[in-house]
XYZ file of C-alpha atoms in Angstrom:
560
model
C 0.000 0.000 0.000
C 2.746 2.534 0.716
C 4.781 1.510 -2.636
C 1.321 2.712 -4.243
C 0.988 5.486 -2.696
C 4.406 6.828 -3.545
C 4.442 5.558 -7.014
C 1.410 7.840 -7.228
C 2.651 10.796 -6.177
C 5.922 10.570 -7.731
C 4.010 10.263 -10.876
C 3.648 13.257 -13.214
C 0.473 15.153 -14.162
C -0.653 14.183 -18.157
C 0.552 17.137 -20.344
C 2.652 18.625 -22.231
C 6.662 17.894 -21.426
C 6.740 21.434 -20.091
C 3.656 21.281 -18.482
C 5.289 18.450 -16.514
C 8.466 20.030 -16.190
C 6.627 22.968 -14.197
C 4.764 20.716 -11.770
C 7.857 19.457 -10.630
C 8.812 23.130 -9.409
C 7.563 24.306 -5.470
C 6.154 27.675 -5.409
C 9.068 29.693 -4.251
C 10.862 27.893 -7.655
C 7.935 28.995 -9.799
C 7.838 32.615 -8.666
C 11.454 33.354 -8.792
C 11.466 31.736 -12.247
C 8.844 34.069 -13.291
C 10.989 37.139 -11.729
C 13.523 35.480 -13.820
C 11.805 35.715 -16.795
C 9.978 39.091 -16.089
C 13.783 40.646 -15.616
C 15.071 39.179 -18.936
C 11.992 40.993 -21.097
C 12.228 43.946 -18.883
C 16.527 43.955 -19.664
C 16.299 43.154 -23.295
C 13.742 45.925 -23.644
C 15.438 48.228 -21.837
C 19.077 47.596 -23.929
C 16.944 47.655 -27.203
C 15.854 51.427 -26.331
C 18.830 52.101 -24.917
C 19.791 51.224 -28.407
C 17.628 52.925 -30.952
C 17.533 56.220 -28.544
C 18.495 59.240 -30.037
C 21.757 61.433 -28.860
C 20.562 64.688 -27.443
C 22.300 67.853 -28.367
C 22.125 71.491 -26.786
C 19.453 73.645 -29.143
C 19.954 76.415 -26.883
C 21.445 77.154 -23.787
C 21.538 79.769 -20.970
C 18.256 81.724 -22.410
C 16.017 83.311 -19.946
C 12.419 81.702 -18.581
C 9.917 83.863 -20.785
C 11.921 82.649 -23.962
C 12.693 79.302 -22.119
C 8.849 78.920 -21.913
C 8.160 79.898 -25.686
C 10.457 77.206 -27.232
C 9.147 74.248 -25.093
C 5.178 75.368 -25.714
C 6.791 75.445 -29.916
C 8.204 72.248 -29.176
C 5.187 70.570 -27.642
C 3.469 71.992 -30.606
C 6.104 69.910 -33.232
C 5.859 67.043 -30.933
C 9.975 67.233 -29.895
C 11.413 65.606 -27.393
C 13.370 67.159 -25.366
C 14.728 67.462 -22.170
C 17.179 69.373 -19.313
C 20.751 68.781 -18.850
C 21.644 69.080 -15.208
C 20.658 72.316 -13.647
C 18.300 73.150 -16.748
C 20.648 75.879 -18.016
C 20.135 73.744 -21.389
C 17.811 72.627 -23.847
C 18.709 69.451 -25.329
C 16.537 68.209 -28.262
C 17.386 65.052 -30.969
C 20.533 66.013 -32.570
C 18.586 65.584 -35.866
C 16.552 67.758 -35.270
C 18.248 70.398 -34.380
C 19.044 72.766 -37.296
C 14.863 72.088 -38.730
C 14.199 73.481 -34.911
C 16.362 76.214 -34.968
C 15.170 77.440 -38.172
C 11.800 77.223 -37.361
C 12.431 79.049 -33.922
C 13.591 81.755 -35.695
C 10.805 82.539 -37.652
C 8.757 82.889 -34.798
C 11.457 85.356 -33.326
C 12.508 82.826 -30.872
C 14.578 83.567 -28.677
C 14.042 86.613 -28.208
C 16.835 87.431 -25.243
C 16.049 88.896 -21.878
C 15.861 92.235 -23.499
C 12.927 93.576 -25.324
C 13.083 96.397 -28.445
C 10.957 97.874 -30.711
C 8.273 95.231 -30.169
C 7.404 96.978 -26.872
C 5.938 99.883 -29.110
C 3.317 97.786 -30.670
C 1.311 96.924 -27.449
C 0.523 100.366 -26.539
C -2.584 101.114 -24.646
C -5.114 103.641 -25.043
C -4.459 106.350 -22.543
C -0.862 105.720 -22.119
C 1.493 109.605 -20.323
C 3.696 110.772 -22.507
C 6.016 110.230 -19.748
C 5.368 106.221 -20.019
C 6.043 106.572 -23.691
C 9.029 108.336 -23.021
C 9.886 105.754 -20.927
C 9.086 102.790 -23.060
C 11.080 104.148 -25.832
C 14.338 104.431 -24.020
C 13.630 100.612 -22.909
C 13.172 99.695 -26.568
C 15.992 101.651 -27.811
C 18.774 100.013 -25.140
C 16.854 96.528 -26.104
C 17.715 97.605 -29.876
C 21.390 98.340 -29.047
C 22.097 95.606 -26.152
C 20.512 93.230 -29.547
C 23.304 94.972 -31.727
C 26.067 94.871 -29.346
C 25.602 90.834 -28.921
C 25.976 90.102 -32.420
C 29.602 90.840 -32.333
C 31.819 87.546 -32.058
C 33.506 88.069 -28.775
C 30.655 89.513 -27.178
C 28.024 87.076 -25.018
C 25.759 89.481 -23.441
C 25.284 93.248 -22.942
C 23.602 95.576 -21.432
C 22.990 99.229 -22.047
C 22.079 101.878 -19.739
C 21.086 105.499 -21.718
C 21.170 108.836 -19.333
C 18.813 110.992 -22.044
C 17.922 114.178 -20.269
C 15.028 116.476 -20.650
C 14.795 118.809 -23.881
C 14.972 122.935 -23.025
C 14.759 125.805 -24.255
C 17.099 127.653 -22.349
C 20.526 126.744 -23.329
C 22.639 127.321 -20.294
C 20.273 124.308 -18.926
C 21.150 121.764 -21.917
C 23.016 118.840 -21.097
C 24.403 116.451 -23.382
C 23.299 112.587 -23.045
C 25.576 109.633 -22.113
C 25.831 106.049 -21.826
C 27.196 103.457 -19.955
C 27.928 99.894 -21.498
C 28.314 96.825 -19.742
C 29.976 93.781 -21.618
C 30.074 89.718 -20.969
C 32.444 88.419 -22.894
C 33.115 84.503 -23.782
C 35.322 82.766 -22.164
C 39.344 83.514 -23.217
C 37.860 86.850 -25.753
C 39.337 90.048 -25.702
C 38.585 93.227 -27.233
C 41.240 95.430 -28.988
C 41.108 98.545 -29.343
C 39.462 98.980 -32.264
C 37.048 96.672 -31.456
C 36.151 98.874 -28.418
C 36.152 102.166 -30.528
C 33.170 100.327 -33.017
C 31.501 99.478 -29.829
C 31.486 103.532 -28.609
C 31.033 105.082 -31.558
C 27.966 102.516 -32.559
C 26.311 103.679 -29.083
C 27.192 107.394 -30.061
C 26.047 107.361 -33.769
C 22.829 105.765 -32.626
C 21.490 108.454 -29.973
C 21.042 112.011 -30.819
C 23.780 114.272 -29.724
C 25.458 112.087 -27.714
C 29.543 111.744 -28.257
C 31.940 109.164 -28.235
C 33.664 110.870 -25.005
C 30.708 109.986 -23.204
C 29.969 106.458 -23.558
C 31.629 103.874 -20.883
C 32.134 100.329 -21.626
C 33.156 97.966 -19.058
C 33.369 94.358 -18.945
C 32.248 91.686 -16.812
C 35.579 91.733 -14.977
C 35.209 95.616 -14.047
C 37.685 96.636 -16.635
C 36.913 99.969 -18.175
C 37.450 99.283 -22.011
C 36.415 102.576 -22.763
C 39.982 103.858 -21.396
C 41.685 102.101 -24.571
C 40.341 104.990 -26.348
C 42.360 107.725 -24.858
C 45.600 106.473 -26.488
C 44.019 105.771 -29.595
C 46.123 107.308 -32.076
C 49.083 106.489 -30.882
C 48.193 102.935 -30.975
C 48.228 101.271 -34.132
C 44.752 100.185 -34.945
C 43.818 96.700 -37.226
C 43.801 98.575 -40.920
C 47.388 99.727 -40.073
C 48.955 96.453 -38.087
C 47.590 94.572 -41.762
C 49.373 97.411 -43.912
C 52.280 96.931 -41.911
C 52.618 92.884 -42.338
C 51.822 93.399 -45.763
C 54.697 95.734 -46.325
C 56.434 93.508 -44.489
C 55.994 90.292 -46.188
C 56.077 92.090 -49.697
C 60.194 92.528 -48.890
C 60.561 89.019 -47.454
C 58.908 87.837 -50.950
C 60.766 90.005 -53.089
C 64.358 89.069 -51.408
C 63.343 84.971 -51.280
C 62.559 85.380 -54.612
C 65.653 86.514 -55.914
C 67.757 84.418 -54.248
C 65.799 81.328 -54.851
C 66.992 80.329 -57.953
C 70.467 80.834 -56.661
C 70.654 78.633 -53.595
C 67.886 77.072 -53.668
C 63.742 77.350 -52.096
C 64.731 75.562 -49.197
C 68.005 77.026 -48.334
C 67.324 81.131 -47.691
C 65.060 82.515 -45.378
C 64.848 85.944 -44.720
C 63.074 88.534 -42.036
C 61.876 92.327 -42.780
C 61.668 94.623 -39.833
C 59.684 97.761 -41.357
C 59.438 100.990 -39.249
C 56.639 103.019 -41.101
C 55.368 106.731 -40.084
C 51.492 106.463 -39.568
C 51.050 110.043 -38.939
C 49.318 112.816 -40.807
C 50.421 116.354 -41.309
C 49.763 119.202 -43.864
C 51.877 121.886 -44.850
C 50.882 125.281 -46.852
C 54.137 127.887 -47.763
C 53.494 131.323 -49.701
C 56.661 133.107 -51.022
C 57.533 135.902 -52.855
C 60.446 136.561 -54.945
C 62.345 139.459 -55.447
C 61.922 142.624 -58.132
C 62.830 141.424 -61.370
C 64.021 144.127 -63.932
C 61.106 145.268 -66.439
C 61.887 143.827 -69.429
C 61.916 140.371 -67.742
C 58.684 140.747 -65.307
C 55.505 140.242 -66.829
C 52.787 143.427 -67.179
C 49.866 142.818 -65.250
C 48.413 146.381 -66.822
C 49.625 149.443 -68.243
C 47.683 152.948 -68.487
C 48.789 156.105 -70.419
C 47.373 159.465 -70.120
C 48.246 162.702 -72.291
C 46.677 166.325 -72.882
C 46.960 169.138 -75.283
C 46.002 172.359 -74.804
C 46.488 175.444 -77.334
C 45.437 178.677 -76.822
C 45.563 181.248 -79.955
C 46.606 184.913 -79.415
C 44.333 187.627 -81.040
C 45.459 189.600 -84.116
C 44.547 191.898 -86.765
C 41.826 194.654 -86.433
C 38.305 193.717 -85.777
C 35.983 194.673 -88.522
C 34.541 193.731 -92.163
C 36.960 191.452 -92.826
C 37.267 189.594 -89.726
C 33.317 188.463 -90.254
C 34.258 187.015 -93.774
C 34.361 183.268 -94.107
C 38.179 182.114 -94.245
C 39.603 181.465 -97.538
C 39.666 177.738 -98.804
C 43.273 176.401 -97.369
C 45.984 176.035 -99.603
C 49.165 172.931 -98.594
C 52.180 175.550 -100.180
C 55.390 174.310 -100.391
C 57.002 176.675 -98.425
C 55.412 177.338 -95.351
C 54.815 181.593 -95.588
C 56.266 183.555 -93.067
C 53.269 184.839 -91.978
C 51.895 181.507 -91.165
C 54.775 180.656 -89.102
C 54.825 184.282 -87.421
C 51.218 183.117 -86.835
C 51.639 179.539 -85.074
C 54.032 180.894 -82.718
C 52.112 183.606 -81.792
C 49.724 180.788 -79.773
C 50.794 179.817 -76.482
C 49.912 175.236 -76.299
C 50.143 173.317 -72.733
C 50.534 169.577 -73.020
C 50.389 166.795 -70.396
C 51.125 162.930 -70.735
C 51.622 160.514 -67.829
C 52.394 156.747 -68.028
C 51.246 154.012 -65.127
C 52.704 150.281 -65.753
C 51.547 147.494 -63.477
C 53.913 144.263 -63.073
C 52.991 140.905 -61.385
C 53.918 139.892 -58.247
C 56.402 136.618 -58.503
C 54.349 134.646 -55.771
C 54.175 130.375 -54.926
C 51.270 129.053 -52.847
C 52.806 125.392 -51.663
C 50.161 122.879 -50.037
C 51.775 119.673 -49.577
C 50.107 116.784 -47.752
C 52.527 113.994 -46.343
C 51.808 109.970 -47.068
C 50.218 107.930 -44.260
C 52.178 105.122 -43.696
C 55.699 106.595 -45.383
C 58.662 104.176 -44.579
C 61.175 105.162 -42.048
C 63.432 102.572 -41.811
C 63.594 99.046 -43.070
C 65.995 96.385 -41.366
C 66.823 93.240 -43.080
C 68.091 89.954 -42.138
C 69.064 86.884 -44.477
C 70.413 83.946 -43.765
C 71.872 81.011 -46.616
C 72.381 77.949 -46.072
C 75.790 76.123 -46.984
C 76.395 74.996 -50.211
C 75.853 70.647 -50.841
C 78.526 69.372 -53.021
C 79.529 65.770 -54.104
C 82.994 64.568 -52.998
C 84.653 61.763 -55.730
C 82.950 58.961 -53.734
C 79.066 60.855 -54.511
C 79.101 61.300 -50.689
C 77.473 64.899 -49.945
C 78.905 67.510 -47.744
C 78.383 71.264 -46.742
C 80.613 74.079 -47.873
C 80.345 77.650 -46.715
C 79.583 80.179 -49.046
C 82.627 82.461 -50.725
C 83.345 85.780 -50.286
C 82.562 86.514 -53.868
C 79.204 84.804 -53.518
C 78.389 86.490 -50.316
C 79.158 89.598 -51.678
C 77.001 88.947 -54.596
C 74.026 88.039 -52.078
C 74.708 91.021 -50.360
C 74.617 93.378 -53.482
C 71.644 91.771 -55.012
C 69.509 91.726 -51.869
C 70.452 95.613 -51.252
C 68.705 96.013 -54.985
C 65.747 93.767 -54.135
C 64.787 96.162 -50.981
C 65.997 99.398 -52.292
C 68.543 99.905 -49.594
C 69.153 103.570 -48.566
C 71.732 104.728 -46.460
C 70.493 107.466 -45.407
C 67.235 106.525 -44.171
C 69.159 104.390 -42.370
C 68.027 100.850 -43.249
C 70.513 97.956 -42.807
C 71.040 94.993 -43.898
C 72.957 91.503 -41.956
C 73.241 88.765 -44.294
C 74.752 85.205 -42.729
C 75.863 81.855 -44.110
C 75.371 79.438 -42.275
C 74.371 75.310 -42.545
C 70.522 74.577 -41.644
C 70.016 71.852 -39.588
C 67.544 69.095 -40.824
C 65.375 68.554 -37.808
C 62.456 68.854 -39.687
C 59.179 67.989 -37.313
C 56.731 64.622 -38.948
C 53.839 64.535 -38.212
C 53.022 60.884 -37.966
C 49.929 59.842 -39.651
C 47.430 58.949 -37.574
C 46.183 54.955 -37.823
C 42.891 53.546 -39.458
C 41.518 52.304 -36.110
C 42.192 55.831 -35.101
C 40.404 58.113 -37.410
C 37.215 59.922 -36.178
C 34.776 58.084 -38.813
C 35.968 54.786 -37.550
C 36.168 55.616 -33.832
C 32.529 57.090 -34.310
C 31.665 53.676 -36.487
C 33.348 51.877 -32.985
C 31.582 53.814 -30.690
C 28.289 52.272 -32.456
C 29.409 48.913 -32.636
C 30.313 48.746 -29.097
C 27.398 49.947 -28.190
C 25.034 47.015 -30.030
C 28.089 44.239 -29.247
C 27.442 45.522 -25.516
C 23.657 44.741 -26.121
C 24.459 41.165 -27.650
C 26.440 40.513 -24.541
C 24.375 41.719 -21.870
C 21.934 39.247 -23.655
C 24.130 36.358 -24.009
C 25.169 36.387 -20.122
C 21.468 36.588 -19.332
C 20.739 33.511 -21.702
C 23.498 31.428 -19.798
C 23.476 32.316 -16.546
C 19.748 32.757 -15.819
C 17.542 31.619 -18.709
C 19.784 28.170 -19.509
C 19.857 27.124 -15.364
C 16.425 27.689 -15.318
C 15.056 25.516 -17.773
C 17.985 22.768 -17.031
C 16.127 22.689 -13.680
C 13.106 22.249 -15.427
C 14.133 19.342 -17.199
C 13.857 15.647 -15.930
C 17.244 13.987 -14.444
C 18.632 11.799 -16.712
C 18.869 8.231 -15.363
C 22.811 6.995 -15.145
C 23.703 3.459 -17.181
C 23.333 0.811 -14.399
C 27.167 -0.494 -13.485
C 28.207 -4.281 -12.934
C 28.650 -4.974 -9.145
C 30.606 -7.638 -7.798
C 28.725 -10.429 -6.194
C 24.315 -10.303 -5.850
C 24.206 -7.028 -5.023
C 27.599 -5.740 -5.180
C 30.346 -4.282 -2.002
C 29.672 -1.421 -0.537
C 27.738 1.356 -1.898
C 26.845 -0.304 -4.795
C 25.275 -3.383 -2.510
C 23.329 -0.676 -1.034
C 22.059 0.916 -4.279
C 21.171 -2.515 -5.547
C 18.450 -3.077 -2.467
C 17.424 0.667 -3.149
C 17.086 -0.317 -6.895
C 14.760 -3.916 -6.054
C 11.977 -1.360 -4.211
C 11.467 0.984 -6.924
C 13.381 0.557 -10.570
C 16.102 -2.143 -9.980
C 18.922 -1.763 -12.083
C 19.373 2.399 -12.028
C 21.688 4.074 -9.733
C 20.968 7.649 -9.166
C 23.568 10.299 -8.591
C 24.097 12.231 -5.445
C 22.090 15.490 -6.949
C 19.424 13.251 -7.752
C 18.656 11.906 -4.890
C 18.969 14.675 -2.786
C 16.454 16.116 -5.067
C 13.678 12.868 -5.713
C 14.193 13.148 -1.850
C 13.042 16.537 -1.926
C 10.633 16.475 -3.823
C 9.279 13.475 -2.010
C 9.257 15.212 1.333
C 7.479 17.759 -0.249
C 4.727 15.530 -2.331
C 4.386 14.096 1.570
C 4.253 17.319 3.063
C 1.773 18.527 0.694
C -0.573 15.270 1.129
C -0.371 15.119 4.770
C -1.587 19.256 4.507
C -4.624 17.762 2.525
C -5.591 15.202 4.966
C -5.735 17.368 7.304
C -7.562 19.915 5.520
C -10.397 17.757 4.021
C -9.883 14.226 4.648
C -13.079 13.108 3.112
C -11.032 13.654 -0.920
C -8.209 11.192 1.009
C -10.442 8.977 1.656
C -12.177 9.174 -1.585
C -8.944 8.288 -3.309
C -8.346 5.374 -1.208
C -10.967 3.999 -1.521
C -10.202 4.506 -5.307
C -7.391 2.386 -4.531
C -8.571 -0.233 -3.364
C -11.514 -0.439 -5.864
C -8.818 -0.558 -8.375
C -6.528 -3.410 -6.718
């Protein structure tokens, strides 16, 4: 009766081989190998999103919360995904995506900055003091400026305060405007000088009556920039700094150039120091030369003036034949006596003068001196040793000859148009070049950014694959080999009936239930187990409702 009952019970349930497999299991077995399972689906899903997610990138960072709010309520209107980076001083979006976003941002003005400009004008409400729209305007025209001022490379963020007083009539009560600048710049930027005189004179241009001496730029380090300004022109400024490389190089081209095809491209190198005058002056002279004679000066104008007078004495006696109408006049050949007696009996008066006008020798001289005239030009060459072939082929250096040196010298001195007496000089050296010459080495296959980028992907999916395969083999593959029947070991020839020892032992073991089959240790430890639980578990129903025991005994004993 008792082999019968545990025949029965060691028995498995019809079914499928899984089925069967499972029923073997306790509870606590069954539950952890669903948690098993449940953490494999929840892994595998969890690498294969890891996998397809997209990398994030920065669309915009440190903006303020009005436009921070705008782009997500745009973005929540594309359906984006996006997200914080730590600290949300960043908005990180699909790095796809990014340049489509940014475009469409910007047609919707986005962002806008934490200034406002203009825009503030187009709001206004009925009713609004002049005084507010004073007031409004000034805020919209340092929005306007700060918006101008940030558009400049080295510049991150400004911000511009305007000091506009009140218009008057009365002029001893005017007072000019000013402004005050103050500049974030990026990290490791600097502003020259120039840059900082575009920056003032930007502000003053775009104010009414406001000058350049009264705008103050600072920076975000307290530095007043504005003071660059005061030694402006005596600093060179970036137009003049160019002219003066280009000058510069010019000579080093022209000399290299020259003696290239003498010694070689690779064996002359030569240096141009050029000291140029940047300043501007004007000069007007008026002279006058001295009295030349008459004959030689020109006539500007001459004038001449003369006047006759004749006055006729009376003669004869007055009468008849004085009232007669003269007699015709006669040209005689001989002038009569009378006639002469006559003439000089009238008394004439003459006058004459003369006035000559001669130009003045004068020279009006307006000369107006070249910016950027050279001063001074300082040269220095140096050539490299001559290579020559011994009998053998074997190179060597030789130094230059005095002759050749000479001839360096002279045609160099041509090439720069040497003058003495401006001073410019000139140091020519010969000298061998050493052949340390810096290689860059080449940098490998495996190490070239498409292939550490096509890496970087495959590490990430063979990472995937392995996470998987370690889940497969140590949880998934003990699970089911638990699941599976033990295999029954090939029965071994004893000595004797039942054999010495242990194998005597398994023998009467083997005659109660399947003679012949010798179970390993694991084995029976676990049909043990599983025995003491089958007899647990039926000793639990007995007490619970013994009328189904005794049901199914008396089933067994029907059946016997």
């Amino acid at each position: 009766m008792a082999d019968t009952n545990t025949d029965t019970l060691d028995a498995p349930p019809p079914g499928s081989p899984l089925a069967q497999a499972l029923a073997r299991l306790t509870n606590q077995q069954k539950l952890g190998l669903m948690a098993a399972i449940a953490a494999i689906i929840a892994v595998m899903v969890g690498m294969l999103l890891w996998g397809q997610a997209p990398e994030y990138r920065v669309l915009y960072s440190n903006v303020s919360d009005r436009d921070g709010g705008a782009i997500i309520d745009s973005l929540q209107q594309m359906n984006v995904p996006y997200k914080f980076s730590e600290g949300g001083g960043a908005i990180l979006i699909p790095s796809d995506k990014v340049p489509e976003v940014r475009l469409h941002l910007a047609s919707q003005g986005l962002p806008k900055g934490g200034t406002v400009g203009f825009e503030l004008m187009e709001n206004q409400k009925f009713g609004t003091s002049q005084f507010l729209e004073q007031v409004n305007f000034q805020r919209a025209l340092e929005g306007e400026l700060s918006r101008s001022v940030q558009t400049l490379a080295s510049v991150q963020n400004a911000r511009v305060h305007l000091a506009i007083p009140k218009p008057t009539v009365f002029v001893k009560e005017q007072q000019k405007p000013s402004a005050s600048v103050i500049l974030t710049l990026h990290p490791g930027r600097a502003l020259d000088a120039g840059q900082v005189s575009a920056i003032v004179h930007l502000i003053s241009s775009s104010v009414p009556e406001l000058s350049a001496k009264n705008v103050t730029l600072v920076d975000q380090n307290g530095t007043l920039l504005s003071a660059m300004r005061e030694n402006g022109p005596e600093l060179l400024d970036a137009s003049q700094l160019k002219y003066l490389r280009q000058i510069e190089q010019d000579y080093i081209k022209r000399i290299e150039d020259i003696l290239t095809p003498i010694v070689g491209a690779s064996n002359v190198r030569a240096q141009v120091t050029a000291d140029l005058d940047f300043s501007q002056s004007e000069q007007t002279a008026e002279t006058y030369g001295p009295n030349q004679p008459p004959n030689e000066a020109a006539v500007r104008s001459q004038q001449t003036a003369e006047s006759i007078n004749a006055t006729p004495n009376p003669a004869g006696v007055p009468g008849a034949l004085s009232n007669q109408p003269p007699v015709p006049a006669t040209a005689p050949i001989v002038t009569p006596a009378s006639a002469v007696s006559a003439a000089s009996a009238a008394t004439t008066n003459s006058h004459k003068e003369s006035t000559t006008n001669y130009e003045v020798d004068r020279t009006i001289r307006h000369t107006k001196l070249p910016v950027g005239a050279i001063k001074r030009i300082s040269v220095a060459v140096v050539v490299n040793n001559r290579t020559v072939l011994d009998k053998k082929g074997v190179p060597s250096s030789k130094p230059l000859s005095d002759g050749e040196k000479e001839q360096i010298t002279a045609l160099v001195k041509e090439a720069m148009g040497y003058n003495a007496q401006r001073g410019d000089s000139l140091n020519v050296l010969n000298s061998a070049f050493t052949d340390d010459k810096e290689i860059v080495p080449e940098l490998p296959w495996w190490k070239q950014p498409e292939m550490l980028a096509l890496a970087k992907e495959a590490l990430k999916y063979l990472l995937i694959a392995g996470v998987l395969i370690l889940l497969i083999l140590v949880v998934i593959r003990p699970a089911f080999k638990s699941l599976a029947p033990p295999e029954p070991e090939k029965p071994e020839e004893g000595t004797g009936e039942h054999g010495e020892g242990e194998e005597g032992a398994e023998g009467e073991a083997g005659a109660d239930g399947q003679e012949g089959i010798h179970l390993s240790e694991e084995a029976k430890q676990h049909t043990a187990s599983a025995y003491e639980t089958k007899l647990q578990a039926v000793k639990q129903l007995a007490q619970q409702d013994p009328k189904i025991v005794a049901i199914v005994i008396k089933e067994w004993v029907n059946n016997e």
